[in-house]
mmCIF file of C-alpha atoms in Angstrom:
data_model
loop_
_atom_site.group_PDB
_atom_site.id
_atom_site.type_symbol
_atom_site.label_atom_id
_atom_site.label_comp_id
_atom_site.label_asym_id
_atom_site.label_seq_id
_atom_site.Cartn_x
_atom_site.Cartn_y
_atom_site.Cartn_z
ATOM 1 C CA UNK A 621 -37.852 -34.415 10.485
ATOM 2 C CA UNK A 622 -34.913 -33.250 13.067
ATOM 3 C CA UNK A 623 -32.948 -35.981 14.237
ATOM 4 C CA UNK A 624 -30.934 -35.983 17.481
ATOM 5 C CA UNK A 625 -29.647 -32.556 18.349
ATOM 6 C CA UNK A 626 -27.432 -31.958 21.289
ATOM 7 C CA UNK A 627 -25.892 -28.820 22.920
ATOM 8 C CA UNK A 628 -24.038 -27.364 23.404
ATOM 9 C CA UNK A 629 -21.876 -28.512 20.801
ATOM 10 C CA UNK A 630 -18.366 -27.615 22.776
ATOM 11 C CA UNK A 631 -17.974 -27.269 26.428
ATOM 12 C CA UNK A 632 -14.614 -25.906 28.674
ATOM 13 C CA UNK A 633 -15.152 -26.591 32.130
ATOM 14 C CA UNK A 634 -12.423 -26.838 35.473
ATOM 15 C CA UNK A 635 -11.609 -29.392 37.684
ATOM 16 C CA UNK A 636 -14.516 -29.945 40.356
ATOM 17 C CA UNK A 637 -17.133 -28.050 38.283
ATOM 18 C CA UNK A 638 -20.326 -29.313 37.253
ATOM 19 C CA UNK A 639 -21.601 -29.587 33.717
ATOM 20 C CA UNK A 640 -25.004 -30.438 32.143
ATOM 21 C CA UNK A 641 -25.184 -31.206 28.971
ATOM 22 C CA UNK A 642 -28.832 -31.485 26.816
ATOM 23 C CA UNK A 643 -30.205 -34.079 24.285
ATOM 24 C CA UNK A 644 -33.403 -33.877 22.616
ATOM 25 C CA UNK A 645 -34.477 -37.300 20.371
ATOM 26 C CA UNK A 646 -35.190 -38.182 17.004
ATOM 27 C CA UNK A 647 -39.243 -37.060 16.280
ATOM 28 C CA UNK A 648 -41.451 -40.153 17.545
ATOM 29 C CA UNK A 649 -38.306 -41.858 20.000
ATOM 30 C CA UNK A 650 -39.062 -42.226 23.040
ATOM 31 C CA UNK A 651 -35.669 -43.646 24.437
ATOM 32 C CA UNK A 652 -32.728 -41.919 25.321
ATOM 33 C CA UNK A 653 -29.026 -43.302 25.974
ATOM 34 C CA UNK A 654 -25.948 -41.819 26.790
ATOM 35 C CA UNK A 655 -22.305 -42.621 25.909
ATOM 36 C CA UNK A 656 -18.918 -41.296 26.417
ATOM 37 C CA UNK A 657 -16.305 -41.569 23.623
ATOM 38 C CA UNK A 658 -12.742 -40.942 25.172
ATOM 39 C CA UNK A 659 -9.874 -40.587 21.961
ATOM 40 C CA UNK A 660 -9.451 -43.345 19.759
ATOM 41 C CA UNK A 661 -11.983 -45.635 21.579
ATOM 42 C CA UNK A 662 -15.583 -46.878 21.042
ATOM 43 C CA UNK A 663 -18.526 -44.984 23.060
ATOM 44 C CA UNK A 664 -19.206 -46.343 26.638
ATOM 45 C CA UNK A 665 -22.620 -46.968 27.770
ATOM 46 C CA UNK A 666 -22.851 -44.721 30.427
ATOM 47 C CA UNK A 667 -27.283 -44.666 30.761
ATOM 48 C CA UNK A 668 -30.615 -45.500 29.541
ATOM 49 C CA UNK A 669 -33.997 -43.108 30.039
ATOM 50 C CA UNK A 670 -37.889 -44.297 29.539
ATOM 51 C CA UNK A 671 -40.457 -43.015 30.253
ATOM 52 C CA UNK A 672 -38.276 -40.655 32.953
ATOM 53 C CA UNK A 673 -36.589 -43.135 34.751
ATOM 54 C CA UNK A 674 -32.768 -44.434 34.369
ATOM 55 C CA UNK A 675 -33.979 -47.567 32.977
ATOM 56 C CA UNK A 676 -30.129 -49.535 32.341
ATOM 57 C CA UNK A 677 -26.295 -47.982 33.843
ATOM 58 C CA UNK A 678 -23.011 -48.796 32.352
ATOM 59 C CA UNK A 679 -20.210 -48.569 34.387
ATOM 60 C CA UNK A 680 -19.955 -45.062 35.699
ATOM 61 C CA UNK A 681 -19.898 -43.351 38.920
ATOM 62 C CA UNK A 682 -22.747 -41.909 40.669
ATOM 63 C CA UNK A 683 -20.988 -38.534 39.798
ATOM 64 C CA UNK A 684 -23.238 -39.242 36.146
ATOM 65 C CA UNK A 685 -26.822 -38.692 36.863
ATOM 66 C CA UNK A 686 -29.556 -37.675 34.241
ATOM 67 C CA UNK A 687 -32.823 -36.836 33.787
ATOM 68 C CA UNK A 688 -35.579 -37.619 31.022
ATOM 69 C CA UNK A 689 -38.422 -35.076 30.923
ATOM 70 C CA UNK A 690 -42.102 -35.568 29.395
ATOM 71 C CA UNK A 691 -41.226 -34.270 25.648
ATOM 72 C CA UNK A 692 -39.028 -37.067 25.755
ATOM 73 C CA UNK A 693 -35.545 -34.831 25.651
ATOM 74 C CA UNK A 694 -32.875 -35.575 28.476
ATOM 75 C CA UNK A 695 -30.340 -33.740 30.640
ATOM 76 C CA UNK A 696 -26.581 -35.767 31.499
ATOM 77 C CA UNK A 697 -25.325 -33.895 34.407
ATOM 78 C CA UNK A 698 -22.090 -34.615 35.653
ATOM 79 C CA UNK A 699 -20.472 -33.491 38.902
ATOM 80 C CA UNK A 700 -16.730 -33.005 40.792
ATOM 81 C CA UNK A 701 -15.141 -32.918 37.338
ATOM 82 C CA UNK A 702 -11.971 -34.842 36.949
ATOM 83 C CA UNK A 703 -9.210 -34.404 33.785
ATOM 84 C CA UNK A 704 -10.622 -37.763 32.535
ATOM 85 C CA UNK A 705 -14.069 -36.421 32.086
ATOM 86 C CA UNK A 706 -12.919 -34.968 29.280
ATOM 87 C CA UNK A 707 -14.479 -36.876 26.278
ATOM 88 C CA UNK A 708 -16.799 -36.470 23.491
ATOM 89 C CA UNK A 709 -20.662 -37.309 25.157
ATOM 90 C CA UNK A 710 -22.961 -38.871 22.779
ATOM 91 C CA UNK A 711 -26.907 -39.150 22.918
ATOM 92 C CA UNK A 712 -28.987 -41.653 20.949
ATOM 93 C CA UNK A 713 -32.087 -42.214 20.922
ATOM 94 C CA UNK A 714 -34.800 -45.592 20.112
ATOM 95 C CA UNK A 715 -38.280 -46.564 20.079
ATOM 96 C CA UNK A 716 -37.925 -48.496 23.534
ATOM 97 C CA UNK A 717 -40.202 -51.049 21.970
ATOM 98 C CA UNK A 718 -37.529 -51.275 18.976
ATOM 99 C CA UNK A 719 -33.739 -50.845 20.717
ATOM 100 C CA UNK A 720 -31.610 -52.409 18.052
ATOM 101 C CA UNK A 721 -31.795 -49.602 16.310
ATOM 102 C CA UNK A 722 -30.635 -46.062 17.544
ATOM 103 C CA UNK A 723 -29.835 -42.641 16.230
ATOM 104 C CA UNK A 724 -26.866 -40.892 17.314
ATOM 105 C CA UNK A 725 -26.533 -37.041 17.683
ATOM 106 C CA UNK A 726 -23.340 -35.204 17.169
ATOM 107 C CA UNK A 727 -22.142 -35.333 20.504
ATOM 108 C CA UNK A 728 -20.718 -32.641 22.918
ATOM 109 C CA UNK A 729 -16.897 -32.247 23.377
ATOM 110 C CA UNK A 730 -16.050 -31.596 27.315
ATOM 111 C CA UNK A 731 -12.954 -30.125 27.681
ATOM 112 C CA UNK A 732 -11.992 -30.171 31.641
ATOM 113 C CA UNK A 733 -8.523 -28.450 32.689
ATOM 114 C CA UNK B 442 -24.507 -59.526 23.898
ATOM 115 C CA UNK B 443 -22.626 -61.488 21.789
ATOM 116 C CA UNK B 444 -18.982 -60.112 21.775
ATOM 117 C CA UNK B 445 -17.340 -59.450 18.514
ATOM 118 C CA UNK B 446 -14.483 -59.351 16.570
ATOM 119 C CA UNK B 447 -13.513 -57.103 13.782
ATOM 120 C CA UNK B 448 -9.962 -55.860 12.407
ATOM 121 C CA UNK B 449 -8.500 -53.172 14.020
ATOM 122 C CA UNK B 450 -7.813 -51.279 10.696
ATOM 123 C CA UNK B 451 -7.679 -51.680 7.031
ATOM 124 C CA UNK B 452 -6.835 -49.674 3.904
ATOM 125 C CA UNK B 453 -8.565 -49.382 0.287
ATOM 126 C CA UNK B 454 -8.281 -47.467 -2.608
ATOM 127 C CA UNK B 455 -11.055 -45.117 -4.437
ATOM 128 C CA UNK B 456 -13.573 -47.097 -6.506
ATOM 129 C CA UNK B 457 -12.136 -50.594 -5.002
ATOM 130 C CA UNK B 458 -15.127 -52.828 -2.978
ATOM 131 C CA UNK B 459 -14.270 -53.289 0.725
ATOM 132 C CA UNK B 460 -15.398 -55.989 2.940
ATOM 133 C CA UNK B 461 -14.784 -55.744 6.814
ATOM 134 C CA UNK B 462 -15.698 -59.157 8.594
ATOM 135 C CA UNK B 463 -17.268 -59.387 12.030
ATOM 136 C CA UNK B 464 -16.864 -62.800 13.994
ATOM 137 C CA UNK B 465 -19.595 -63.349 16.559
ATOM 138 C CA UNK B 466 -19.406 -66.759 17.241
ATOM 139 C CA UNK B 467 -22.195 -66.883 20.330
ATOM 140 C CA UNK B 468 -24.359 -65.215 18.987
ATOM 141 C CA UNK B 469 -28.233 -65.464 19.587
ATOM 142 C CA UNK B 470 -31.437 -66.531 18.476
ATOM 143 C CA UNK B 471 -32.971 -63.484 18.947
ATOM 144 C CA UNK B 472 -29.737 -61.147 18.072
ATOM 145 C CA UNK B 473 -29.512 -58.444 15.231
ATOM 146 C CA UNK B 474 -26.407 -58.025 13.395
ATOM 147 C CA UNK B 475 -25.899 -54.078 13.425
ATOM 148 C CA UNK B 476 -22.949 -51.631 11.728
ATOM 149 C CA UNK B 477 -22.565 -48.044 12.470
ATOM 150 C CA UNK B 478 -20.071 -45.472 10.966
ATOM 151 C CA UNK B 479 -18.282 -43.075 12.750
ATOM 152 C CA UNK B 480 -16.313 -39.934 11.492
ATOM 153 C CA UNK B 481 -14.435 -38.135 13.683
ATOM 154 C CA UNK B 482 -15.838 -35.753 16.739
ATOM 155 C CA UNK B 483 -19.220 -36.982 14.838
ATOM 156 C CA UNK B 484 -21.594 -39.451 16.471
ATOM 157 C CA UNK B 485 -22.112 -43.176 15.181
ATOM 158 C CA UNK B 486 -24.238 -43.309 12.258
ATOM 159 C CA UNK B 487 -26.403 -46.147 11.539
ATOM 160 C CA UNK B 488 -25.146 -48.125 8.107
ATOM 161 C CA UNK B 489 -27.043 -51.531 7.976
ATOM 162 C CA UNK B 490 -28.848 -53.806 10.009
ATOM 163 C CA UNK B 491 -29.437 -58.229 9.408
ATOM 164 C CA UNK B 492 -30.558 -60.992 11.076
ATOM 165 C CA UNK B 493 -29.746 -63.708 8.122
ATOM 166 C CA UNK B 494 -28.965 -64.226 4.615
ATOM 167 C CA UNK B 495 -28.233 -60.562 2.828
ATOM 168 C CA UNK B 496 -29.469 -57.079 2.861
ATOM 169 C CA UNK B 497 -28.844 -54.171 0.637
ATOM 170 C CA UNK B 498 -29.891 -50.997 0.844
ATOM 171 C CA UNK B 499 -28.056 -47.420 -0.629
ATOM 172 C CA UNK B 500 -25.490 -47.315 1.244
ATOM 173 C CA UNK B 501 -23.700 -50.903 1.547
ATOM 174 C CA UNK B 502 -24.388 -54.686 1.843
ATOM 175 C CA UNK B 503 -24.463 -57.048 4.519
ATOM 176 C CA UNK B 504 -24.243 -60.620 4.191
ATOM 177 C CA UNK B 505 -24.683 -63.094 6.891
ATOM 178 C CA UNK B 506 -24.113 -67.095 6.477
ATOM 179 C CA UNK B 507 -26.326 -69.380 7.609
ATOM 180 C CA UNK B 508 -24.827 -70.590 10.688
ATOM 181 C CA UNK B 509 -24.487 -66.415 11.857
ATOM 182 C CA UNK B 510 -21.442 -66.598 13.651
ATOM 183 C CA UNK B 511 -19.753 -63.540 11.149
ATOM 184 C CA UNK B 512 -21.322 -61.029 8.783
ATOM 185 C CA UNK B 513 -19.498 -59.480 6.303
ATOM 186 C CA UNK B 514 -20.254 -55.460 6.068
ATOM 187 C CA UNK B 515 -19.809 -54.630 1.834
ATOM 188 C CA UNK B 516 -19.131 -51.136 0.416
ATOM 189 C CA UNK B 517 -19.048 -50.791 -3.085
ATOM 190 C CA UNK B 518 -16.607 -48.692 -4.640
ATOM 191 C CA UNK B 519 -15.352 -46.639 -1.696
ATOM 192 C CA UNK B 520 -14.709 -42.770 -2.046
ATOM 193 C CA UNK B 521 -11.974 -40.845 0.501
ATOM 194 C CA UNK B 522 -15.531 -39.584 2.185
ATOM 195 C CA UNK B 523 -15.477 -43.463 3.238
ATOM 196 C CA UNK B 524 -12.770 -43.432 5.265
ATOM 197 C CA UNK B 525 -14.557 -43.112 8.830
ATOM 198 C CA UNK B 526 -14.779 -46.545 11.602
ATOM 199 C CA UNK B 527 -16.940 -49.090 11.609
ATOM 200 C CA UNK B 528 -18.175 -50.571 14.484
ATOM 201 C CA UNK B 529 -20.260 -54.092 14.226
ATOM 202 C CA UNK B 530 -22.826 -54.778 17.184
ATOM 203 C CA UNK B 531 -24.627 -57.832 18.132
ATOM 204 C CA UNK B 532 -27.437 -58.135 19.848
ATOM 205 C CA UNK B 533 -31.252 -58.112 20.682
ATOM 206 C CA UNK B 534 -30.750 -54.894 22.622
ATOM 207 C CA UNK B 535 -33.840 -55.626 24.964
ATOM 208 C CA UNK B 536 -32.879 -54.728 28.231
ATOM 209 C CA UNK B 537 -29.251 -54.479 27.198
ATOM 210 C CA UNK B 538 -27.456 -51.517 26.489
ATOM 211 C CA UNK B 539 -24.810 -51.223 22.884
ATOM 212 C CA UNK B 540 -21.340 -51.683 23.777
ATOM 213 C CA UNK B 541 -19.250 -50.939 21.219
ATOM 214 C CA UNK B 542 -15.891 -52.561 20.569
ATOM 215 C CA UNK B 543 -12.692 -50.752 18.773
ATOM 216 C CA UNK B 544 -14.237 -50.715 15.412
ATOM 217 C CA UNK B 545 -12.288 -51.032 12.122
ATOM 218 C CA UNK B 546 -10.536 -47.930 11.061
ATOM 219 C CA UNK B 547 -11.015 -47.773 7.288
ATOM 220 C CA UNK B 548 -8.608 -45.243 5.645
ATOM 221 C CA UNK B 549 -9.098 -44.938 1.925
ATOM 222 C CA UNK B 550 -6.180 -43.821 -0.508
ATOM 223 C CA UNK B 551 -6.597 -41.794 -3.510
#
């Protein structure tokens, strides 16, 4: 049984560029979430998908959109890349009728110069 | 969600017990008492989960008093493969999205 998976694993982009980065969920979830993890901090909420629709934000500019398709796996697409973009992006994923407990994949690091 | 307060670090030895002690003073009926472990550039993995008295399960224990304003997290006789951070998070989660806090940094000494 796969859990989360996530690619790419590493990602170098510029300033201004845009980046997608992919998340498919643990077998049977149909809920997916996305964080950001700057250094030495906690993840930040950034989204919610169910049933293809951005279900809950967090704080974030409408630079951070996503998309949930039918299997269930999920795009985060961010545009106009700044410097502080730069984090480790985490997916997780739930049973939206059970979301106190979610499965986190290994993330992808962003790197913007 | 209930906010909560953990220590910002703490350090062990190999084969000692560690405790790390979450306050969460308004929390909910209908909240869950949740710890996840991080190691670095790794996501959050899921350690233990409570809503009262104490649970055990391979990993570590949680206890939770009866009035479930803190829960203690337990891990017995921690190896350097231990030293990760632990985040605690409180809440129901319906309709809400996780928001973690610093976590404690565990760092365990040979």
């Amino acid at each position: 049984d796969a859990g989360v998976t996530q690619s790419p694993t590493h990602l170098i982009k510029t300033r201004g560029q845009q980046v997608t980065l992919r998340c498919s969920p643990k077998s049977g979830h149909d809920t997916v979430s996305w964080y950001q993890q700057a250094l030495g901090q906690g993840p930040q909420f950034i989204f919610q998908y169910y049933e293809e629709e951005e279900r809950q934000r967090g704080n974030f500019p409408d630079r951070f959109s996503g998309h949930q398709f039918p299997n269930y796996s999920s795009e985060l697409n961010v545009n106009a890349l700044l410097l502080g973009d730069s984090a480790l992006y985490l997916c997780a994923s739930s049973y939206w009728t059970a979301p106190e407990t979610q499965y986190f994949g290994p993330g992808t690091r962003l790197l913007v110069l | 969600l209930a906010k909560t307060t953990q220590p910002i670090s703490m350090d062990s030895y190999e084969g000692q017990e560690v405790n790390i002690t979450c306050s969460h003073n308004n929390i909910a009926t209908n909240d869950y008492i949740t710890w996840y472990q991080q190691f670095p550039s790794q996501g959050p993995r899921f350690i233990i989960q409570g809503y009262k008295t104490k649970v055990t399960n391979e990993v570590a224990s949680l206890f939770i008093p009866a009035d479930r304003k803190s829960s203690t997290l337990s891990l017995p006789r921690v190896s350097l493969s231990d030293t990760a951070v632990y985040y605690c998070l409180v809440g129901d989660f319906y309709g809400q999205n996780f928001v973690f806090g610093p976590g404690t940094r565990l760092s365990v000494l040979p």
